[in-house]
Structure formats: C-alpha cells, structure tokens
XYZ file of C-alpha atoms in Angstrom:
684
model
C 33.322 -35.815 -9.267
C 30.552 -33.697 -7.468
C 28.970 -35.860 -5.208
C 24.915 -37.068 -6.670
C 22.040 -36.126 -4.370
C 19.275 -39.233 -4.840
C 15.373 -39.482 -5.607
C 12.881 -41.794 -2.994
C 11.317 -43.144 -4.476
C 9.278 -46.950 -5.711
C 10.308 -47.146 -1.556
C 14.353 -46.906 -2.888
C 16.614 -43.770 -2.983
C 18.159 -43.657 -6.579
C 20.240 -41.625 -8.766
C 19.506 -39.619 -11.981
C 22.198 -39.476 -14.322
C 25.633 -38.349 -13.242
C 25.470 -35.726 -15.881
C 22.587 -33.694 -14.347
C 22.561 -30.177 -12.702
C 25.395 -28.682 -10.592
C 24.218 -27.116 -7.632
C 26.392 -24.533 -5.897
C 27.122 -23.577 -2.381
C 25.530 -19.741 -2.448
C 28.141 -18.249 0.222
C 31.353 -19.783 -1.809
C 30.771 -20.486 -4.919
C 31.287 -24.611 -4.303
C 29.899 -27.220 -6.369
C 28.078 -29.341 -3.929
C 26.391 -32.012 -6.066
C 24.403 -32.585 -9.071
C 20.629 -33.146 -8.875
C 19.181 -35.257 -12.205
C 15.544 -37.207 -11.972
C 16.996 -39.628 -15.191
C 15.766 -43.082 -15.170
C 12.124 -42.548 -12.801
C 9.422 -43.350 -13.816
C 7.117 -40.882 -13.086
C 3.818 -42.939 -13.977
C 5.216 -45.526 -11.694
C 5.454 -43.600 -9.533
C 2.241 -42.129 -9.266
C 0.900 -46.165 -9.195
C 3.203 -46.673 -6.434
C 2.114 -43.685 -4.049
C -1.562 -45.045 -4.735
C -1.604 -48.252 -3.896
C 0.943 -48.356 -1.489
C 1.445 -45.484 0.340
C -2.663 -44.134 -0.086
C -4.155 -47.696 1.409
C -2.461 -46.971 4.517
C -3.118 -43.466 5.016
C -6.743 -44.066 4.387
C -7.148 -47.282 7.388
C -5.627 -44.658 9.681
C -8.325 -42.113 11.645
C -7.960 -38.543 11.818
C -6.302 -39.089 15.569
C -3.966 -42.175 14.140
C -3.393 -39.870 11.133
C -2.769 -36.262 13.837
C -0.250 -38.545 16.454
C 2.038 -39.829 13.064
C 2.476 -35.539 13.172
C 3.078 -35.302 16.061
C 6.491 -37.505 16.481
C 7.207 -37.078 13.284
C 7.476 -33.164 13.935
C 9.228 -34.606 17.230
C 12.028 -36.305 16.198
C 12.873 -33.762 13.630
C 13.268 -31.034 16.199
C 15.928 -33.681 17.672
C 17.635 -33.235 14.086
C 17.473 -29.334 13.107
C 21.139 -28.798 13.754
C 21.925 -30.955 10.811
C 19.707 -29.022 8.499
C 21.286 -25.843 9.801
C 24.095 -26.766 9.386
C 23.515 -27.633 5.004
C 20.938 -24.755 5.141
C 23.793 -22.487 5.150
C 25.269 -23.210 1.919
C 21.977 -21.851 0.623
C 22.978 -18.388 1.552
C 20.386 -18.131 4.451
C 21.655 -16.579 7.359
C 20.746 -18.826 11.124
C 17.477 -16.588 11.495
C 16.488 -17.343 8.050
C 16.085 -20.890 8.802
C 14.800 -20.741 11.768
C 11.584 -19.716 9.357
C 12.403 -22.678 7.039
C 13.211 -24.638 9.616
C 11.787 -24.511 12.824
C 8.838 -22.672 11.109
C 8.286 -26.261 8.863
C 7.951 -27.911 11.904
C 6.136 -25.822 13.726
C 4.111 -26.801 10.933
C 3.434 -29.924 11.659
C 2.986 -29.377 15.353
C 0.047 -27.105 14.294
C -1.179 -30.050 11.650
C -0.812 -32.688 14.286
C -2.872 -30.352 17.125
C -5.841 -29.886 14.466
C -6.589 -34.206 15.295
C -8.921 -32.314 18.112
C -11.038 -30.749 15.601
C -11.611 -34.012 13.926
C -13.571 -37.162 15.144
C -12.014 -40.150 15.516
C -12.964 -41.495 12.432
C -11.010 -41.689 8.898
C -13.367 -39.455 7.146
C -15.191 -36.306 8.292
C -18.840 -34.912 9.089
C -19.019 -31.594 8.042
C -21.917 -30.008 9.322
C -26.355 -31.025 10.785
C -27.732 -33.174 9.371
C -31.376 -32.051 7.841
C -34.913 -32.788 7.832
C -35.813 -33.969 4.300
C -39.456 -34.821 4.746
C -41.560 -34.448 6.777
C -41.439 -37.878 9.480
C -38.348 -37.622 9.404
C -37.000 -40.931 8.066
C -35.570 -39.417 5.233
C -32.482 -37.043 6.081
C -28.796 -35.589 4.849
C -25.669 -34.430 5.662
C -22.288 -33.599 4.542
C -19.126 -36.737 4.691
C -15.645 -36.135 3.500
C -13.669 -39.095 2.202
C -9.845 -38.997 1.251
C -9.325 -38.290 -2.937
C -8.448 -41.681 -3.289
C -5.113 -40.077 -5.893
C -1.460 -38.495 -4.835
C -1.100 -34.855 -4.121
C 1.701 -33.543 -5.985
C 4.237 -30.641 -4.453
C 5.961 -28.651 -6.877
C 8.271 -25.992 -4.504
C 9.752 -22.715 -4.732
C 13.775 -22.639 -3.946
C 12.955 -19.956 -1.080
C 11.595 -22.040 1.988
C 13.523 -26.338 0.489
C 11.892 -26.663 4.224
C 9.043 -25.091 5.259
C 7.488 -25.234 1.797
C 7.695 -29.654 1.378
C 6.875 -29.814 5.236
C 3.751 -27.038 5.482
C 2.397 -28.938 2.070
C 2.524 -32.361 3.292
C 1.593 -31.329 6.734
C -2.096 -31.038 5.391
C -2.037 -34.195 2.494
C -1.056 -36.371 5.337
C -3.505 -35.439 8.051
C -5.639 -35.943 5.134
C -5.027 -39.034 3.905
C -3.735 -38.805 1.299
C 0.397 -39.841 0.242
C 2.934 -37.006 -1.524
C 5.626 -36.429 -4.146
C 7.429 -33.626 -3.121
C 9.149 -31.656 -5.820
C 11.295 -28.884 -4.548
C 12.988 -26.717 -6.498
C 16.759 -27.986 -7.658
C 19.153 -25.161 -7.092
C 17.765 -25.954 -2.796
C 16.805 -29.343 -3.550
C 19.633 -30.535 -0.906
C 18.328 -29.027 1.979
C 15.730 -30.778 1.184
C 17.014 -34.128 0.524
C 18.513 -33.912 3.865
C 15.343 -33.510 5.823
C 13.854 -36.392 3.557
C 16.531 -39.040 4.283
C 15.436 -38.409 7.969
C 11.472 -38.773 7.460
C 12.179 -41.969 5.803
C 14.886 -42.822 8.327
C 12.256 -42.733 11.107
C 10.316 -45.330 9.905
C 7.497 -43.294 10.891
C 5.049 -42.961 7.869
C 4.136 -45.685 6.272
C 5.950 -47.284 3.144
C 3.985 -44.598 -0.240
C 3.334 -42.124 2.100
C 6.357 -40.026 0.559
C 8.451 -39.675 -2.898
C 11.301 -37.451 -2.954
C 12.732 -36.248 -7.161
C 15.186 -34.007 -7.033
C 16.051 -33.292 -10.215
C 13.899 -32.449 -13.308
C 9.965 -33.355 -12.568
C 9.245 -32.613 -16.500
C 6.228 -34.818 -18.008
C 4.901 -36.177 -14.182
C 1.083 -33.870 -15.062
C 1.373 -36.054 -18.255
C 0.287 -39.213 -15.102
C -2.268 -37.121 -12.925
C -5.999 -38.604 -12.449
C -8.518 -36.902 -11.392
C -8.645 -37.557 -7.922
C -4.834 -36.212 -7.471
C -4.111 -32.736 -6.618
C -1.620 -30.521 -7.644
C -0.079 -27.386 -6.181
C 2.483 -24.841 -7.150
C 4.628 -22.382 -5.386
C 6.641 -20.100 -7.897
C 6.670 -17.816 -10.940
C 2.849 -16.843 -12.207
C 4.342 -17.717 -15.465
C 4.791 -21.521 -14.824
C 2.035 -21.771 -12.648
C 0.060 -20.740 -14.701
C 1.587 -22.583 -18.145
C 1.358 -26.507 -15.448
C -2.219 -24.809 -14.690
C -3.256 -25.137 -18.214
C -1.696 -28.849 -19.164
C -4.241 -30.481 -20.842
C -4.268 -33.584 -18.897
C -4.817 -31.361 -15.345
C -8.101 -29.730 -17.407
C -9.535 -32.527 -19.013
C -9.003 -34.586 -15.567
C -10.602 -31.492 -13.922
C -7.327 -31.559 -11.411
C -7.125 -29.564 -8.231
C -4.256 -26.781 -8.945
C -3.267 -25.437 -6.152
C -1.124 -21.993 -7.260
C 0.608 -20.040 -4.550
C 2.801 -17.433 -7.136
C 4.943 -14.349 -6.129
C 3.493 -10.893 -5.624
C 3.582 -7.584 -5.172
C 2.657 -7.205 -1.428
C 2.796 -3.780 -0.047
C 2.927 -2.262 3.655
C 1.070 0.405 4.076
C 2.554 3.462 6.613
C -1.505 5.032 8.313
C -1.890 8.548 7.586
C -2.395 9.369 11.762
C 1.017 8.034 12.396
C 3.948 10.299 13.413
C 7.179 10.432 12.833
C 9.433 9.211 16.656
C 5.419 7.357 17.236
C 5.694 3.340 18.085
C 4.170 2.799 14.397
C 6.614 5.046 12.862
C 9.417 2.644 14.246
C 7.632 -0.334 13.342
C 6.922 0.430 9.718
C 11.066 1.227 9.072
C 12.199 -1.918 11.713
C 8.180 -4.397 9.572
C 10.360 -2.712 5.865
C 13.629 -3.667 6.449
C 13.223 -6.570 7.956
C 10.787 -7.808 4.835
C 13.816 -6.859 2.425
C 16.725 -8.353 3.866
C 15.013 -11.530 5.430
C 16.247 -14.332 3.594
C 18.258 -11.636 1.500
C 14.468 -10.333 0.052
C 13.208 -13.926 -1.274
C 9.945 -13.796 -0.129
C 7.145 -14.666 -2.088
C 5.151 -12.756 0.786
C 8.369 -9.380 0.764
C 7.501 -6.046 0.869
C 7.991 -5.125 -2.791
C 5.958 -2.066 -2.533
C 6.260 0.660 1.074
C 3.250 2.956 1.159
C 4.202 6.489 2.649
C 1.799 9.589 3.207
C 3.451 12.038 0.665
C 4.564 14.391 3.879
C 6.410 11.625 5.168
C 8.263 10.354 2.376
C 11.864 12.178 3.004
C 11.845 11.097 7.119
C 10.899 7.642 5.686
C 13.213 7.421 3.230
C 16.117 9.113 6.261
C 14.978 5.648 8.555
C 15.239 3.203 6.142
C 18.244 4.500 4.384
C 19.756 4.324 7.820
C 18.995 1.538 8.650
C 19.688 -0.542 5.670
C 22.868 0.959 6.378
C 23.774 -1.298 9.419
C 22.648 -4.408 7.312
C 26.483 -6.037 7.655
C 26.088 -8.549 4.090
C 28.020 -11.725 4.202
C 29.003 -15.810 4.778
C 25.991 -16.156 7.765
C 28.410 -17.940 10.144
C 30.311 -15.061 10.631
C 29.061 -13.315 13.596
C 27.491 -9.710 13.355
C 26.199 -10.967 9.240
C 23.066 -9.797 9.183
C 21.802 -11.608 5.071
C 23.430 -13.568 3.567
C 24.025 -15.061 -0.005
C 20.240 -15.231 -2.494
C 20.321 -19.206 -3.711
C 22.128 -19.065 -6.984
C 23.684 -16.717 -9.442
C 21.064 -17.835 -11.623
C 18.842 -15.112 -8.724
C 21.202 -12.559 -9.029
C 21.496 -12.117 -13.011
C 17.577 -12.640 -12.782
C 17.385 -9.928 -9.879
C 20.054 -8.076 -11.542
C 17.999 -7.547 -14.678
C 14.641 -7.015 -13.205
C 16.420 -3.235 -11.000
C 17.762 -2.340 -14.253
C 14.504 -2.388 -15.927
C 12.884 -0.621 -12.638
C 15.894 1.775 -12.684
C 14.292 2.820 -15.833
C 10.945 4.785 -14.536
C 12.084 5.033 -10.846
C 14.852 6.591 -8.515
C 17.612 4.040 -6.572
C 17.362 6.530 -3.321
C 19.726 3.499 -1.691
C 21.913 0.279 -3.027
C 24.065 -0.152 -5.212
C 23.934 -3.336 -7.520
C 28.314 -3.391 -8.198
C 29.597 -1.185 -5.513
C 28.471 -3.133 -1.553
C 31.313 -4.538 0.584
C 30.457 -8.588 2.105
C 31.768 -9.631 5.191
C 33.388 -12.990 5.332
C 33.375 -14.363 2.415
C 34.580 -13.210 -1.962
C 31.744 -11.109 -3.046
C 33.371 -12.523 -7.322
C 32.370 -16.392 -6.346
C 28.907 -15.528 -3.955
C 25.707 -14.699 -4.342
C 25.922 -11.320 -2.971
C 23.712 -8.378 -3.485
C 23.075 -5.371 -2.232
C 19.045 -4.161 -0.778
C 18.134 -1.586 -3.667
C 15.094 0.759 -2.007
C 13.479 2.751 -4.308
C 11.532 5.825 -5.161
C 8.414 6.222 -7.601
C 7.368 10.103 -7.338
C 4.758 9.585 -9.306
C 2.747 5.830 -9.257
C -0.102 5.889 -10.853
C 1.922 7.322 -14.555
C 5.081 5.057 -13.961
C 2.954 1.579 -13.522
C 6.668 -0.719 -13.638
C 6.446 -0.788 -9.946
C 2.670 -2.641 -9.695
C 3.959 -5.163 -12.294
C 8.166 -5.821 -12.490
C 8.307 -7.706 -9.348
C 12.408 -8.246 -8.168
C 13.109 -11.508 -6.209
C 15.194 -9.900 -3.876
C 16.106 -7.211 -1.031
C 14.335 -5.278 -3.002
C 11.656 -2.129 -2.409
C 10.215 0.732 -3.790
C 8.721 3.922 -1.394
C 5.252 4.708 -2.403
C 3.888 8.195 -1.755
C 0.634 8.819 -1.322
C -2.353 11.639 -0.128
C -5.250 10.148 1.302
C -6.132 6.255 2.518
C -8.593 6.315 -0.697
C -5.504 6.572 -2.804
C -3.434 4.111 -1.016
C -5.749 1.681 -1.697
C -6.039 2.546 -4.774
C -2.090 1.781 -5.321
C -2.675 -1.421 -2.881
C -5.436 -2.781 -5.486
C -2.507 -1.497 -8.449
C -0.857 -5.001 -7.758
C -3.384 -6.668 -9.340
C -3.627 -9.145 -6.402
C -1.681 -9.898 -3.766
C -0.444 -12.578 -1.270
C -0.081 -10.058 2.023
C -1.069 -6.966 2.622
C -0.136 -4.864 6.217
C -0.516 -1.495 7.320
C 1.085 -0.063 10.721
C -1.610 2.464 12.296
C -2.969 3.221 15.599
C -6.435 4.188 14.410
C -9.467 1.894 14.215
C -11.364 4.153 11.840
C -7.992 4.072 8.689
C -7.618 0.512 9.924
C -11.661 -0.388 9.097
C -11.345 1.306 6.302
C -8.389 0.394 4.719
C -9.460 -3.628 4.879
C -12.328 -3.616 4.313
C -11.467 -1.783 0.583
C -8.923 -3.598 -0.101
C -9.186 -7.329 1.112
C -10.905 -8.483 -1.776
C -7.317 -8.650 -3.690
C -4.995 -10.166 -0.434
C -5.726 -13.275 0.374
C -3.827 -12.063 4.375
C -3.830 -8.072 5.667
C -1.930 -7.320 9.147
C -2.873 -4.860 11.129
C 0.390 -3.786 12.755
C 0.215 -0.999 15.886
C 1.729 -1.232 19.324
C -0.425 -2.906 21.048
C 0.248 -6.418 18.758
C 3.772 -5.294 17.700
C 5.471 -7.741 20.545
C 3.865 -10.908 19.922
C 3.120 -10.251 16.297
C 4.208 -12.702 13.796
C 4.655 -9.836 10.971
C 4.185 -8.722 7.607
C 5.972 -11.826 6.154
C 4.176 -14.726 7.988
C 1.727 -17.058 6.931
C 0.707 -19.388 9.790
C -0.617 -22.524 9.895
C -4.033 -21.647 11.224
C -4.384 -19.114 8.480
C -5.314 -19.194 4.534
C -2.036 -18.523 2.462
C -2.274 -17.690 -1.328
C -4.246 -14.601 -3.031
C -6.260 -13.308 -5.716
C -5.072 -12.325 -9.223
C -1.617 -12.053 -9.601
C -0.613 -14.016 -6.832
C -2.046 -17.173 -8.070
C -6.186 -17.757 -6.656
C -5.165 -20.347 -5.155
C -4.928 -20.980 -0.736
C -3.036 -23.591 0.903
C -2.978 -24.376 5.143
C -5.507 -22.632 6.809
C -6.020 -25.011 9.460
C -9.245 -27.112 8.658
C -9.631 -26.189 5.630
C -6.768 -26.595 3.889
C -6.868 -29.993 4.885
C -10.315 -30.790 3.368
C -9.389 -29.365 -0.246
C -6.848 -33.722 -0.308
C -11.320 -34.756 0.461
C -14.200 -34.945 -1.719
C -16.821 -33.874 0.082
C -20.494 -36.227 -0.947
C -23.507 -35.392 0.335
C -25.642 -38.401 1.415
C -29.260 -39.542 2.766
C -31.304 -41.667 3.731
C -32.844 -42.992 7.128
C -31.680 -41.484 10.403
C -30.153 -45.504 10.463
C -28.542 -46.285 7.778
C -27.073 -42.343 8.227
C -26.064 -43.667 12.038
C -24.189 -46.326 10.111
C -22.232 -44.749 7.627
C -21.368 -41.285 9.951
C -20.810 -43.430 13.045
C -22.844 -40.580 14.454
C -26.167 -41.388 16.049
C -28.195 -39.328 13.616
C -31.356 -37.376 15.217
C -33.990 -40.126 14.530
C -32.307 -43.775 15.003
C -32.716 -46.578 16.691
C -31.930 -46.054 20.248
C -29.974 -49.222 22.022
C -31.661 -49.599 25.652
C -29.330 -51.743 27.643
C -30.795 -52.542 31.649
C -26.913 -50.477 32.879
C -26.654 -47.122 32.962
C -24.291 -45.825 29.691
C -22.652 -43.834 32.826
C -21.510 -47.351 34.428
C -20.017 -48.106 30.272
C -16.409 -47.912 30.168
C -15.046 -46.497 26.778
C -15.014 -49.635 24.556
C -18.181 -50.823 25.971
C -19.648 -47.166 24.941
C -21.695 -47.998 21.747
C -22.961 -45.069 19.365
C -26.917 -45.607 20.313
C -26.608 -46.376 23.039
C -29.412 -44.468 25.093
C -30.575 -44.220 28.231
C -34.425 -43.176 28.356
C -34.952 -40.844 31.926
C -37.249 -40.882 34.478
C -39.847 -37.611 34.492
C -39.834 -34.509 36.565
C -42.934 -31.603 37.079
C -41.603 -28.650 36.876
C -43.067 -26.040 39.787
C -42.548 -22.425 39.922
C -41.069 -23.240 43.582
C -38.154 -24.728 41.159
C -37.813 -21.919 38.732
C -38.100 -19.187 41.948
C -35.094 -21.607 44.109
C -32.642 -21.690 40.227
C -33.597 -17.684 39.887
C -31.938 -17.399 44.121
C -29.269 -19.549 43.554
C -27.771 -18.323 40.303
C -28.916 -15.055 40.794
C -30.408 -14.897 36.972
C -34.171 -12.640 38.155
C -35.013 -11.791 33.932
C -37.947 -10.952 34.491
C -40.120 -13.530 31.859
C -38.973 -16.420 35.090
C -39.782 -14.483 37.844
C -42.061 -11.038 37.454
C -45.892 -12.527 35.635
C -46.746 -8.983 35.992
C -44.933 -7.756 33.492
C -45.090 -10.733 30.390
C -47.565 -8.394 28.677
C -46.362 -8.344 25.017
C -44.148 -11.118 25.116
C -43.905 -14.132 23.892
C -44.446 -15.690 27.131
C -48.045 -17.208 28.806
C -46.573 -17.314 31.691
C -43.101 -17.264 33.740
C -41.106 -19.117 31.726
C -38.210 -21.570 33.273
C -34.716 -20.587 32.751
C -33.185 -22.267 29.897
C -30.455 -23.429 31.898
C -32.650 -24.702 35.084
C -33.886 -26.954 32.503
C -30.131 -28.074 30.788
C -29.460 -28.680 34.434
C -32.725 -30.758 35.412
C -31.782 -32.777 32.597
C -28.164 -33.495 33.733
C -29.708 -34.621 36.952
C -32.393 -36.659 35.247
C -29.076 -38.813 33.257
C -26.221 -38.381 35.234
C -25.283 -41.647 37.414
C -23.785 -40.818 41.586
C -22.209 -43.486 42.270
C -18.298 -43.469 40.944
C -17.477 -45.210 37.554
C -16.309 -44.811 34.861
C -16.572 -41.281 33.539
C -14.084 -38.875 34.941
C -15.311 -35.342 34.515
C -18.060 -33.441 32.333
C -15.372 -32.445 29.232
C -17.969 -29.529 28.014
C -20.713 -28.621 26.307
C -20.854 -28.309 22.559
C -23.716 -26.774 21.444
C -27.486 -26.075 23.140
C -31.021 -24.867 21.819
C -33.992 -24.419 23.795
C -36.864 -24.062 21.071
C -39.683 -24.534 23.094
C -41.067 -22.710 27.148
C -41.634 -24.695 29.748
C -44.376 -23.763 32.495
C -44.795 -24.497 35.692
C -46.670 -27.859 35.411
C -44.835 -29.108 32.311
C -43.293 -32.772 32.801
C -39.661 -33.189 31.157
C -37.462 -36.179 30.361
C -35.258 -36.366 28.576
C -33.174 -38.662 25.902
C -29.768 -39.692 26.673
C -27.754 -40.706 23.883
C -24.764 -41.990 22.913
C -23.933 -39.644 19.467
C -19.696 -39.829 18.536
C -16.967 -41.051 20.765
C -13.042 -40.015 20.123
C -10.497 -41.672 21.245
C -7.363 -40.076 23.570
C -4.314 -40.975 23.470
C -2.115 -41.174 26.987
C -0.076 -37.953 27.672
C 2.380 -39.825 29.136
C 2.694 -43.321 31.061
C 1.879 -42.230 33.831
C -1.169 -40.323 32.594
C -5.279 -42.244 32.361
C -5.973 -43.900 29.312
C -9.653 -42.785 28.074
C -12.306 -41.326 26.012
C -14.393 -38.385 24.763
C -17.886 -39.605 24.302
C -19.709 -37.502 23.007
C -24.427 -37.504 24.494
C -26.841 -36.548 22.615
C -29.718 -34.353 25.050
C -32.534 -34.765 23.655
C -35.300 -33.157 27.073
C -38.597 -33.709 25.740
C -42.330 -32.170 27.213
C -45.293 -34.354 28.110
C -46.593 -33.742 24.815
C -43.573 -35.664 23.519
C -41.788 -32.528 21.921
C -38.021 -31.211 21.757
C -38.073 -28.838 24.931
C -34.108 -27.822 25.218
C -31.720 -30.169 22.915
C -27.894 -30.352 23.771
C -24.120 -32.244 23.266
C -22.035 -32.454 25.754
C -19.147 -34.288 26.650
C -17.428 -36.337 29.211
C -14.089 -38.130 29.664
C -14.133 -41.873 30.014
C -12.066 -44.382 31.436
C -10.217 -46.886 29.363
C -10.488 -50.880 30.686
C -7.158 -51.789 28.555
C -4.751 -49.051 30.268
C -1.680 -49.525 28.327
C -3.618 -47.587 25.303
C-alpha cells in the first residue's frame, strides 16, 4: 500500500482518504504516495488562520517578522540536502532543484532584508504628510495595516518549493497567515519542506497550513480581507477569478499565467560575436532547464531573417549535446517532465503546432534516455520548430507546449520584431540580446507595455546576469494580458499587496500618536536632558531640543567655501548676482546644515555611537549674512536593530527631524538625519 501524504490543518498533521490521487516518480514511474484532502474543513482552516495565526503575526513588528524569515531561511538551508533528495523524483536535475530549493530560500533571505525599509511597528506609514489647512492644524498621510484575513496560494507543479516560499515570505512580512495549495502532482516535495518549517517552531501557530490534495471548494469561504494568488494555466486562473465569492466580496486575486515569452536576437549581432553565443546559450538553457517547465521559458526565439540558418544550426548543435535521463547519472543535463499527464499534454501541443510549422530538431518518439527506462519515466525530447511565416501562421503566438519546446521566428527590422513579440498578447518576460543601445531603447519603450519584465543581455552583463528566466524577489514578477495581469514579489511593492492603505487625517498631535512618527506641527517634548545623552530606550518620539542661535557672517560663508572648495558664484561673488534670485551672497545650504549640526550635537561621549546617514534634505529659503538661525531638533522615529552576534553592541536607529529656522521663525532648511544609539539593555 502506497504512503499517504498528509495535510497540515488546524495545527496538526492529518491524512485524507487512502483512495486519493496516486503520485509517481517522474524518473522511474514508481508509485510514491497518495494525496487526498478528504475530511478537511476548509471553512474551519480559514477561520483558524484568521483567529489564531493572524493576530500573532499582526502584533509582530516588521523588524520581528523580518528576523523570523531570516531564522527560517537559515534553518531550511541546513536541511536543503534532504529537499534535494526528494526533488529528484519530480524529474529535476541538481541545477533545476537549485533554482527551486535554494532560489526559494533566497526569497526568504531577500524579504528578511526588506525589514530595513520599514519602521519598527506592525504597520507602515507611506509617503509624506500633507498639510491640509492654512495653519497646519489639519494634516493627512497614508498608513498601511495588515489585512485581517488569510492568503490562499494555489501554486503550479513546476516549482513546488520556490512557488510556496516566494509567496509566503511576502505575506508573512506583511503580517498575514497563509494556506498553501501546491499542485498535487509534486506536492510530496512541498510537504517535505512544510514538515521542516513546522518542526522548526519558528512561525507562530496558525501562520501556515498545507493542503496536498484537492482544494476544490475553498474559495466558497473567502472574505473581503483575504488574498488569493494563483499560478498556472490562464483558463483555470480565469475560472477561479470569476468565482462568485471572489467577485461579491471584492477579494484581491493575483493571477500569474503561463505565457508565450520571447527572446529576440538583435539585428546588430553577427555569428561568432559574444552576443550571438549568448543568444544560443540562453535559448538552449530556457528550453532544457526544468525540461522547459517554466512559466518564464522562451517559447519564441526571434531572429533576423538573414541569421535564421546560422541560429538553426547553432541551436541544433547545442541541443544535440543535451543528455536526457536520470539526473543522478553523471552527464545527464535534462531530466523528465513532472508526470505522464504532462508528457501527454506536451505531445498534443507539439502535434498541434506541427500543423503550421516545421520541426527542425528533435523527435517525440525517437530519442535516447540515459540511466532510465524511457517507457516508464516521463521523458521527452527537446523540440525546436521553425515558423517561416509568423504573421500568417499564428498558432505559435497562441499555443504553448509547456515543455522543452521553442520556435525560431524570422523578422525584418526592429519594428517587425516588436510587432511579433506583441502578438503573444502579454508575457511574464521578454529578453533581447544586443550590443546596440538604440535597438535596446526602441525595443523596451515599444514592447514594454505587454511585458512584466524585459531583460537586456550583452557581453557586458552576461557573466553576472541571472538570465532570461529568473524572477528576482526585489523586482516584480507577473505580466499583462495573457500572463494574467498580476504582480507579485517586487520588494516592498509585493508586501503592500497584503496590506490595506488608509488615508488618515487629523491634527499633527493625533497623527503622531497613531503613526508613532513625529508629524510636523505636533507638540514638542522638551526636557533638560540633551537627546544625545539618552539611551535608545529613553528616547521618545517628539523629544525636542531647541538649540542656541547663530548669526551668519560673510566670513562664515568665505571660510566654508575655502574649506569645502565650493566657490559657486552665488556664495562668493556679489558682482555676479544680477539676474539671479539672490539679493546678496547667500550661505551654502550645506554650511547651514553643518552649522545646524554644530548647534544640536552634544560634544561629550554618550550613547550616540555614530551618525548613520541623511534620509532627506531641503533648502527652502535663502540665508544671507546677518540672518540668525536656530534648530528645532526632534525625534521623528525609532527603529530597533538586532545584534549581529554576541559581541555586537545592542543598538537602534533614531531618525531626527532637523528644522532650521531664521529670525522670522520661518524654516530655511529641513532634513532627516539618522543616529545609531546604544541601548541600556545589552542582552537585546
């Protein structure tokens, strides 16, 4: 009797029916396990996530959530070899699995690092504060708070680890729990990774649940604060997106669909050039990595007409060196498709495409497999087509064979290339290989509206480039039209998809209290103790030092010009001011800021470890000799930092508002500086 995969629901592992879907080893064809969700109460799972997992995540600050992701990433890296062993049964080579496993864990690390772009609160204050009244007693800004729902991730079979980790990393950082539904055919690998995650005890209870069998019916229980993501075929995604509950509750639905991605060889490229070799290697890699089972794989290779024969020969030679078989056998470069159903589907699509274009490399039946039985495993040969009339033989722009299949498409002129890639009606990614800046510019500006990402490849970047098919966590992944119109990842952008943006309005004091960030015009907290004499825990938002004043002299301006080397005429040459906005020699803005520092800095050694940087600075009014300046120096925000190791100093970052004003009381310069401040408690 085959092993039964388990679901993780309501805080415990549970098996479904023994009559569930049978899963097979893609290399040997052997039975692995059955997967079933029978007996799961999807409504209860949703309720559990909302009531148990969500409150715990929402209470954590961005810094705490980020550190949680970092800890989880480190834990999973320690167990990665276990995942590689299981991944083999999906048909993946070691290199394929690296993208899936370590690429997925890399998303955890990347999102953990994003915590530095957020404050030390459970929420995020976005953008500037707007003055909404004449006297500044009524202001407004935007705050984003975690949605009080659950993220439901319905993932594709091709990346059972990356597909899960790249999504949960984002919703966890936002403070939202997740229910993960991997494609059942490869869910045995996802289950292995989720077991490790649960065993780590790093996530709060209720933060993560797993469905290995069917999730049919789960959308019946979604509510307005939930988020649903789907990766897979456009037809299935569109059907789910149209679910009555999705539309009636206004549930955000992120659809990432497979698309007919293109790689374009620039007209400037010649055979034998570095760019020509880049194109051949890139198309080959995209055809054979994960046996072509990637939503970003190159399905259309656009080539200048006069280079079609050269490209066909070069691609054929390189594909001929691709050994197919058991990934554990030395020399094998391409494994199997994920299962027999995928082989059947790809064969059908290849046969359909073959009605309107010619196969110039590969054979569906006649190919060799190394170290495995071709009749038992889910193997297929790379198939390369040539379409000699792409404007009339248009199946290539509409039919996708989700395997190691691509088509050479000739074009004449960059405008024609742009038109052809746009005939795909929307793609996740497109790449162009060119050394010509003008070609690259014209292509991006005219093809960009139908692509989620465009990669420009040349000899300069190729050694460090991640290539055509690799989405990166700090850049958006998704695409318009056929690609689904969705967007995920993208650094901070992706996190905000799981939060609700709310415009808040009120007095500066009220908004300071709500946001925990000092809002200009709010009351100051003035004490005898200098702010720089306070440890991190002692500093409060609103703490303010009203400094002594200084009257600017022309000698100050001359001395700063001599010291800095900034002899711009407006500062030192009064004879050149005619026709300018200045009435007389004006003080350097950086002198004003430097003098402000001289006014607010405490010279004695104390808890302030160093000046950490300058976030923003504006010089808003000219300062002339004879003007008298002072500084209102106010704690704007506090962000705790973790200790890197036991020898590190426990500290935090304090953001200070530097408001420099003149004898009329008007602001002449305003800036935000950051200081690193030691904590009293060195155990933090």
